[in-house]
CSV table of N, CA and C in Angstrom, one decimal:
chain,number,residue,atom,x,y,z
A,1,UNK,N,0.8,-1.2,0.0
A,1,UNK,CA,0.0,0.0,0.0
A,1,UNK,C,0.9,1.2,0.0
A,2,UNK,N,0.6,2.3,-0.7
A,2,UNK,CA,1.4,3.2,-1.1
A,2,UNK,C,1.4,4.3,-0.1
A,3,UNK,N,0.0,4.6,0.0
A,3,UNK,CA,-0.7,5.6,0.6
A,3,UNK,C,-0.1,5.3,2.3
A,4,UNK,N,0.0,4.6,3.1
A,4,UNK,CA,0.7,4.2,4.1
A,4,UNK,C,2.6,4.1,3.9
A,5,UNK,N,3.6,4.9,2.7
A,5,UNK,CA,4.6,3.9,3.0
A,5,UNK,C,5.6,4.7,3.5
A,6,UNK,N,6.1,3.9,4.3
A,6,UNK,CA,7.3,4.6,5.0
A,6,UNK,C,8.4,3.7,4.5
A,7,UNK,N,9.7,4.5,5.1
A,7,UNK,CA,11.2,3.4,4.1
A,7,UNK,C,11.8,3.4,5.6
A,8,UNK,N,12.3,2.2,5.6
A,8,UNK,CA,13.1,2.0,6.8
A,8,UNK,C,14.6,2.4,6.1
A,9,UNK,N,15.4,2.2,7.1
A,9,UNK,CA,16.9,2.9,7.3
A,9,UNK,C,17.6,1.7,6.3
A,10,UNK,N,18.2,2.3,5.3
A,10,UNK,CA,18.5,1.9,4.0
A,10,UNK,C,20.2,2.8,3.5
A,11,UNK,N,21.3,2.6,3.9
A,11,UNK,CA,22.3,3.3,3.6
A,11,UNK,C,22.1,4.8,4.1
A,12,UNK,N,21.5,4.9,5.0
A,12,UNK,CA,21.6,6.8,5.1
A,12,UNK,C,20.0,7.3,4.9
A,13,UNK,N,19.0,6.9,4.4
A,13,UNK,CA,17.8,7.0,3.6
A,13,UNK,C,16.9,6.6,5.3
A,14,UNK,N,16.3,7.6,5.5
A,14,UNK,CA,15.2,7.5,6.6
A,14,UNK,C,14.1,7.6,6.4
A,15,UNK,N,13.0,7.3,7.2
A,15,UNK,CA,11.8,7.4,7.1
A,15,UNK,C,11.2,8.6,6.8
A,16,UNK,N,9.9,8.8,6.1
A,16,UNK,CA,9.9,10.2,5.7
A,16,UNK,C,9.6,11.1,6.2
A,17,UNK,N,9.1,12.4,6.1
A,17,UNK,CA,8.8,13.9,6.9
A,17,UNK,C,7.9,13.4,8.6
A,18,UNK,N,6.8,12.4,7.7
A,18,UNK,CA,6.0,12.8,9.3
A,18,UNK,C,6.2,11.9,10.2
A,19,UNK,N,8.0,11.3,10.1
A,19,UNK,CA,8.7,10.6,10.8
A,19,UNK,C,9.8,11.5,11.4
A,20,UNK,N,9.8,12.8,10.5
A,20,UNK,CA,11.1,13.2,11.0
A,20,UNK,C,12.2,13.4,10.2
A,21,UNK,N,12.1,11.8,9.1
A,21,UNK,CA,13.8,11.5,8.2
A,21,UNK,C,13.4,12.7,7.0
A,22,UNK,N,14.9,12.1,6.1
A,22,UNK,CA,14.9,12.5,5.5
A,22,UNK,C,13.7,12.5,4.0
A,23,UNK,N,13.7,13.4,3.3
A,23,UNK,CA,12.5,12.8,2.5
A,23,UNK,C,13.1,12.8,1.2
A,24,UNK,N,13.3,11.2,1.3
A,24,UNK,CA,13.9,10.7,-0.6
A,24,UNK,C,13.3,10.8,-1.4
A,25,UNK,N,13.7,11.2,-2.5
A,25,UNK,CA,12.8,11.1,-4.1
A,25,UNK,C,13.3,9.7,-4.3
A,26,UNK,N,12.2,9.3,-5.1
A,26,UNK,CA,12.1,8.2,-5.8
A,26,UNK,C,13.9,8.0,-7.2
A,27,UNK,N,13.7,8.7,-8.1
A,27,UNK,CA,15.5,8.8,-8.2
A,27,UNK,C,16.3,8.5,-6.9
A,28,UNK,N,16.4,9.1,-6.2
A,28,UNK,CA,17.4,8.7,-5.2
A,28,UNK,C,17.5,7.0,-5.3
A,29,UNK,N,15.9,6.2,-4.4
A,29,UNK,CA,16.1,5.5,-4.6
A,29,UNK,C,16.0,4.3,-5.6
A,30,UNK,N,15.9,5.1,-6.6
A,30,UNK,CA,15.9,4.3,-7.8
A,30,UNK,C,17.3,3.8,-8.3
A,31,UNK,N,18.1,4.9,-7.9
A,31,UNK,CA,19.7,4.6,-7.6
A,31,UNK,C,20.3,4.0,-7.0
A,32,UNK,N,20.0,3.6,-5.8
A,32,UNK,CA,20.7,2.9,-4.8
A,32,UNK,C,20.2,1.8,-5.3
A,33,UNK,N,19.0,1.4,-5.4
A,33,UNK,CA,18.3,0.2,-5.8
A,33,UNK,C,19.1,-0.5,-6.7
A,34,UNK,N,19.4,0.3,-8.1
A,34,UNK,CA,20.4,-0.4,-8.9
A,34,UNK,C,22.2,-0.7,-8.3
A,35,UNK,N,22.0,0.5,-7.8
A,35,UNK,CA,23.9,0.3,-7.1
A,35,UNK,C,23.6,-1.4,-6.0
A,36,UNK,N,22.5,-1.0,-5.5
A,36,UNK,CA,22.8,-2.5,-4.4
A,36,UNK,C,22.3,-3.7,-5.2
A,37,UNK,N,21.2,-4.1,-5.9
A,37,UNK,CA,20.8,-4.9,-6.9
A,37,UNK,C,21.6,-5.3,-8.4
A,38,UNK,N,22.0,-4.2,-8.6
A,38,UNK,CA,22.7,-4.6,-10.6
A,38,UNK,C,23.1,-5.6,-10.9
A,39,UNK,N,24.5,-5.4,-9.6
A,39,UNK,CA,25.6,-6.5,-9.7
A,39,UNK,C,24.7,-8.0,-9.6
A,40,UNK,N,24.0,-8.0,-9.0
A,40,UNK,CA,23.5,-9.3,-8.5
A,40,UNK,C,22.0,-9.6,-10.3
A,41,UNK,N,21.6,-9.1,-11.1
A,41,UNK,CA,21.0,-8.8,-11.7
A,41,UNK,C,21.7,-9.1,-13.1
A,42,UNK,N,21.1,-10.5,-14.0
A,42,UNK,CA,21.7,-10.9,-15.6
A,42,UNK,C,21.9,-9.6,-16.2
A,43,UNK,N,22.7,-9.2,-17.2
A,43,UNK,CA,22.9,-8.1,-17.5
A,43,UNK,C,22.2,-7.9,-18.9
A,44,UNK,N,21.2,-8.3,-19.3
A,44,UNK,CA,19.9,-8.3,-19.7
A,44,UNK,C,18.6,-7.8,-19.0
A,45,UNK,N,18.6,-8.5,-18.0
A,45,UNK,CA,17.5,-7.7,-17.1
A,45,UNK,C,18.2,-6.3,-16.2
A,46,UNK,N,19.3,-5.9,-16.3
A,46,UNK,CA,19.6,-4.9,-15.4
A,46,UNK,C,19.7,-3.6,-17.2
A,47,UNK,N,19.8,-4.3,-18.0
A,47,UNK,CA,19.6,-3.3,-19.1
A,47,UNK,C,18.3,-3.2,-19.7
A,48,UNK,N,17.2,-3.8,-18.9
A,48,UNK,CA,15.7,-3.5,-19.1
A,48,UNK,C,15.2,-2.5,-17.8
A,49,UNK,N,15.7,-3.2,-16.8
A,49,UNK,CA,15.3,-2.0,-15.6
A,49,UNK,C,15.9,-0.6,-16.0
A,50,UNK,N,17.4,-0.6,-16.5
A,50,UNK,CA,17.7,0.5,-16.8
A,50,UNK,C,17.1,1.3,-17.7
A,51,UNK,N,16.4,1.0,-18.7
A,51,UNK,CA,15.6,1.3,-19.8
A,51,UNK,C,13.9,1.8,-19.2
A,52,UNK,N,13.2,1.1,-18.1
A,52,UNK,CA,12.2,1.3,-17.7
A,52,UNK,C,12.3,2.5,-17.0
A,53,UNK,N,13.4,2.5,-16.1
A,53,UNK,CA,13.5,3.7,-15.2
A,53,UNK,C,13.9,4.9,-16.0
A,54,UNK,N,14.7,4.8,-17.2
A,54,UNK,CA,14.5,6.1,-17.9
A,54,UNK,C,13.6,6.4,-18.2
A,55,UNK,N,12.2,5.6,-18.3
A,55,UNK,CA,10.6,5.6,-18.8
A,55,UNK,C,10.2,7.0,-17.4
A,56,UNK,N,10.2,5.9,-16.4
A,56,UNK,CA,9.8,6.2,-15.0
A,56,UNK,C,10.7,7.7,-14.5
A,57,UNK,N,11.6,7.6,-14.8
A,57,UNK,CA,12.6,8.7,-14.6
A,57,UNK,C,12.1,10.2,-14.0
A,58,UNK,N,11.3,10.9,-15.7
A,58,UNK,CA,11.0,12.5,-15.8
A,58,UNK,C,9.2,12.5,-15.2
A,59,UNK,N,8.4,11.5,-14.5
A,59,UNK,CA,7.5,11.3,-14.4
A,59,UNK,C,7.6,11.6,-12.4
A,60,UNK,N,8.8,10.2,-12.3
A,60,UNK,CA,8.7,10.3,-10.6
A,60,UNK,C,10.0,10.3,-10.1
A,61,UNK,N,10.6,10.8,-10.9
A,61,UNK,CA,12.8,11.4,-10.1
A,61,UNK,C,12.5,11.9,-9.3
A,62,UNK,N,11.7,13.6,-9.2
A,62,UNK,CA,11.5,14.2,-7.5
A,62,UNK,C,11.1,14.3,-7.1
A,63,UNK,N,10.1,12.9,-7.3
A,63,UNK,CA,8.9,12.8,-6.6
A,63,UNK,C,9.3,12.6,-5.5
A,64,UNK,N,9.2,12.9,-4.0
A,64,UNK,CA,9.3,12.4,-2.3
A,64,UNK,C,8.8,10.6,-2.6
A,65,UNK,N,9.2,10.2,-2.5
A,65,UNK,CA,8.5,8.5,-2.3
A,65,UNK,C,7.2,8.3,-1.2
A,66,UNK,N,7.1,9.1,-0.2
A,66,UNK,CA,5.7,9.0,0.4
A,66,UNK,C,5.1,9.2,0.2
A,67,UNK,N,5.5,10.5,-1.3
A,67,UNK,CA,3.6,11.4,-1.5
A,67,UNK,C,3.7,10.6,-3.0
A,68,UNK,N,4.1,9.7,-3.6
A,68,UNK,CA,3.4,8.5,-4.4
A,68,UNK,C,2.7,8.1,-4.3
A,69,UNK,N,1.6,8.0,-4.8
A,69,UNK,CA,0.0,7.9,-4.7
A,69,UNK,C,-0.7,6.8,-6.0
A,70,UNK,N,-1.4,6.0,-5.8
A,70,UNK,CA,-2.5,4.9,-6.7
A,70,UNK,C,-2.6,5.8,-7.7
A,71,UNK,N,-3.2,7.1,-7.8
A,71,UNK,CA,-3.7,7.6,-8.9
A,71,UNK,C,-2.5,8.5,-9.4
A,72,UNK,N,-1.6,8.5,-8.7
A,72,UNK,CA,-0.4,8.9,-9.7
A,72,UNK,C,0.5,7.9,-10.8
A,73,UNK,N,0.1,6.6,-10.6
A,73,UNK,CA,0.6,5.1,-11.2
A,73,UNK,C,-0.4,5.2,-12.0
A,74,UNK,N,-1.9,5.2,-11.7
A,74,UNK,CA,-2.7,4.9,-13.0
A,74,UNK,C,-2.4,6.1,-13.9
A,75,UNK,N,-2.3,7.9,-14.0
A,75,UNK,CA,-2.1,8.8,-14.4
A,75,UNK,C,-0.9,7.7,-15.5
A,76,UNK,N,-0.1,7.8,-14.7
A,76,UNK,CA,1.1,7.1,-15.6
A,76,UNK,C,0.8,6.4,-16.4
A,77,UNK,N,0.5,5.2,-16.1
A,77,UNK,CA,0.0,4.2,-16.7
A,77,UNK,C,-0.9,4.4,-18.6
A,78,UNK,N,-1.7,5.7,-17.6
A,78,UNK,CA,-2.8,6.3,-18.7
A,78,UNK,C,-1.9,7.0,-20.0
A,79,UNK,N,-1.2,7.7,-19.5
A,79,UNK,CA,-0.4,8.2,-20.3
A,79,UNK,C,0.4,7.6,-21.3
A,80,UNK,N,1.3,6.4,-20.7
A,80,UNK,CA,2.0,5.4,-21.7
A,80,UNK,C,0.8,4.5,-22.3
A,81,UNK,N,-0.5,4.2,-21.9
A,81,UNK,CA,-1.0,4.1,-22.9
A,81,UNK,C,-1.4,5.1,-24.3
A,82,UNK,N,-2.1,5.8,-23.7
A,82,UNK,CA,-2.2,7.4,-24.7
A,82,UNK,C,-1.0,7.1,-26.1
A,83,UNK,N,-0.1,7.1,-25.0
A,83,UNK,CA,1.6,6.8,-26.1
A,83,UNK,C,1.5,6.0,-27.0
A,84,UNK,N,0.5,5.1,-27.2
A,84,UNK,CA,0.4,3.7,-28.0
A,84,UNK,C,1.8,2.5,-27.3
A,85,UNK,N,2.2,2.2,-25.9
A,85,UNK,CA,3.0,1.8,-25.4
A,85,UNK,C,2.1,0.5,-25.1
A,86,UNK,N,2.5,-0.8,-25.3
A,86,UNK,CA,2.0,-2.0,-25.0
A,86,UNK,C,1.4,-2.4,-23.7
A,87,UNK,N,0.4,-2.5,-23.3
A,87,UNK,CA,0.4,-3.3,-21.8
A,87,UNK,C,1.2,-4.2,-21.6
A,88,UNK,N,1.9,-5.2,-21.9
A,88,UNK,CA,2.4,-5.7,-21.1
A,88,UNK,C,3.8,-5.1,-20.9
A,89,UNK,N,4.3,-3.8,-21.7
A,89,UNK,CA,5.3,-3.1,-21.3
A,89,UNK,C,5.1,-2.1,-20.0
A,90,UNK,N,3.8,-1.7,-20.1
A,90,UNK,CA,3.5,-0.7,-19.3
A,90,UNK,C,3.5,-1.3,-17.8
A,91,UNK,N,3.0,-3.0,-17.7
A,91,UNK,CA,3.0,-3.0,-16.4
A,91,UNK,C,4.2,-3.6,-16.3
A,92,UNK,N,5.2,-4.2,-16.6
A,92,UNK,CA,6.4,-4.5,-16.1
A,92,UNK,C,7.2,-3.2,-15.8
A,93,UNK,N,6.9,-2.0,-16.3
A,93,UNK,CA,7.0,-0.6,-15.5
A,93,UNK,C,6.8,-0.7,-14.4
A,94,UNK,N,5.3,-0.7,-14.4
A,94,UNK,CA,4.3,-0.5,-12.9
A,94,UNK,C,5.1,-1.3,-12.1
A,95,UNK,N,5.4,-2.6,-12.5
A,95,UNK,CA,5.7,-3.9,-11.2
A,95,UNK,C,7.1,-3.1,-10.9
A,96,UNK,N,8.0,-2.8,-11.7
A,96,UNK,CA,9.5,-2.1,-11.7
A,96,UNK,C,9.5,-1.2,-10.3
A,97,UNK,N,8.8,-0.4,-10.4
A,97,UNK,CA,8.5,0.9,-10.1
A,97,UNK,C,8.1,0.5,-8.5
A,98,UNK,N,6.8,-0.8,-8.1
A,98,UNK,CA,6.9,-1.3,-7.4
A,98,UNK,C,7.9,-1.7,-6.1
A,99,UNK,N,9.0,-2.7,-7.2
A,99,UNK,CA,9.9,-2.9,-6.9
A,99,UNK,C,10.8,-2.2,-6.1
A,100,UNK,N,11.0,-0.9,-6.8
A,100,UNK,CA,12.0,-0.1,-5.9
A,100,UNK,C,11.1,0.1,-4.7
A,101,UNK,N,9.6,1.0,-4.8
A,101,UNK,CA,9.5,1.4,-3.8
A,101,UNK,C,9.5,0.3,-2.6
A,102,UNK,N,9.3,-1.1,-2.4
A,102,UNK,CA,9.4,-2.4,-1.5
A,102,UNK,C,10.5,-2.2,-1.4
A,103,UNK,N,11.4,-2.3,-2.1
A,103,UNK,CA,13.2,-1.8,-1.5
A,103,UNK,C,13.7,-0.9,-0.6
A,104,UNK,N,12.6,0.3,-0.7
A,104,UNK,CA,12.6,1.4,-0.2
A,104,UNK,C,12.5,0.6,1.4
A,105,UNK,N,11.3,-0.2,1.3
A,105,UNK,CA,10.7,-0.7,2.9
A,105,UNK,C,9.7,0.0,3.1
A,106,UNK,N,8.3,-1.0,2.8
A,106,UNK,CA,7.0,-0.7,3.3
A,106,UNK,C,6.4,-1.4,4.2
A,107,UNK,N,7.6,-2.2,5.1
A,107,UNK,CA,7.0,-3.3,5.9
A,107,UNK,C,7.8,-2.8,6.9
């Protein structure tokens, strides 16, 4: 759940404002995510994530990661369709995009 997420302590990266921490953009951790993931990632699939996240990039780079919101994903979503962009490209975005933020820590 988005609308609830907070990131636990992640290299320096703290929980957000109405915790106190710092408040990471999604870039930020979209970066770390690949710095601590890549290596470990076929270099096929770390050159697809890298490809998605330029998608994801100019949409949600400064975005704060807490004020990420359901209807900011489907916005998205809507949009790369608009694009004539495939569904099943668009949600291995969405799942991508996912991804980092669970990396982030929503548990």
């Amino acid at each position: 759940m988005l609308d609830g997420f907070r990131m636990k302590r992640i290299s320096g990266f703290r929980s957000d404002a109405r915790t106190g921490g710092a408040r990471t953009t999604f870039g930020e951790l979209a970066s770390l995510y690949l710095d601590t993931h890549g290596p470990k990632l076929s270099s096929s699939w770390r050159s697809a994530a890298e490809g998605m996240l330029r998608l994801l990039d100019p949409v949600f780079r400064d975005r704060v990661v807490s004020t990420i919101r359901r209807a900011d994903i489907e916005e998205y979503r809507n949009v790369r369709q608009a694009e004539g962009a495939a569904n099943g490209s668009i949600n291995r975005e969405v799942a991508l995009l996912g991804v980092v933020l669970t990396f982030g820590g929503c548990n």
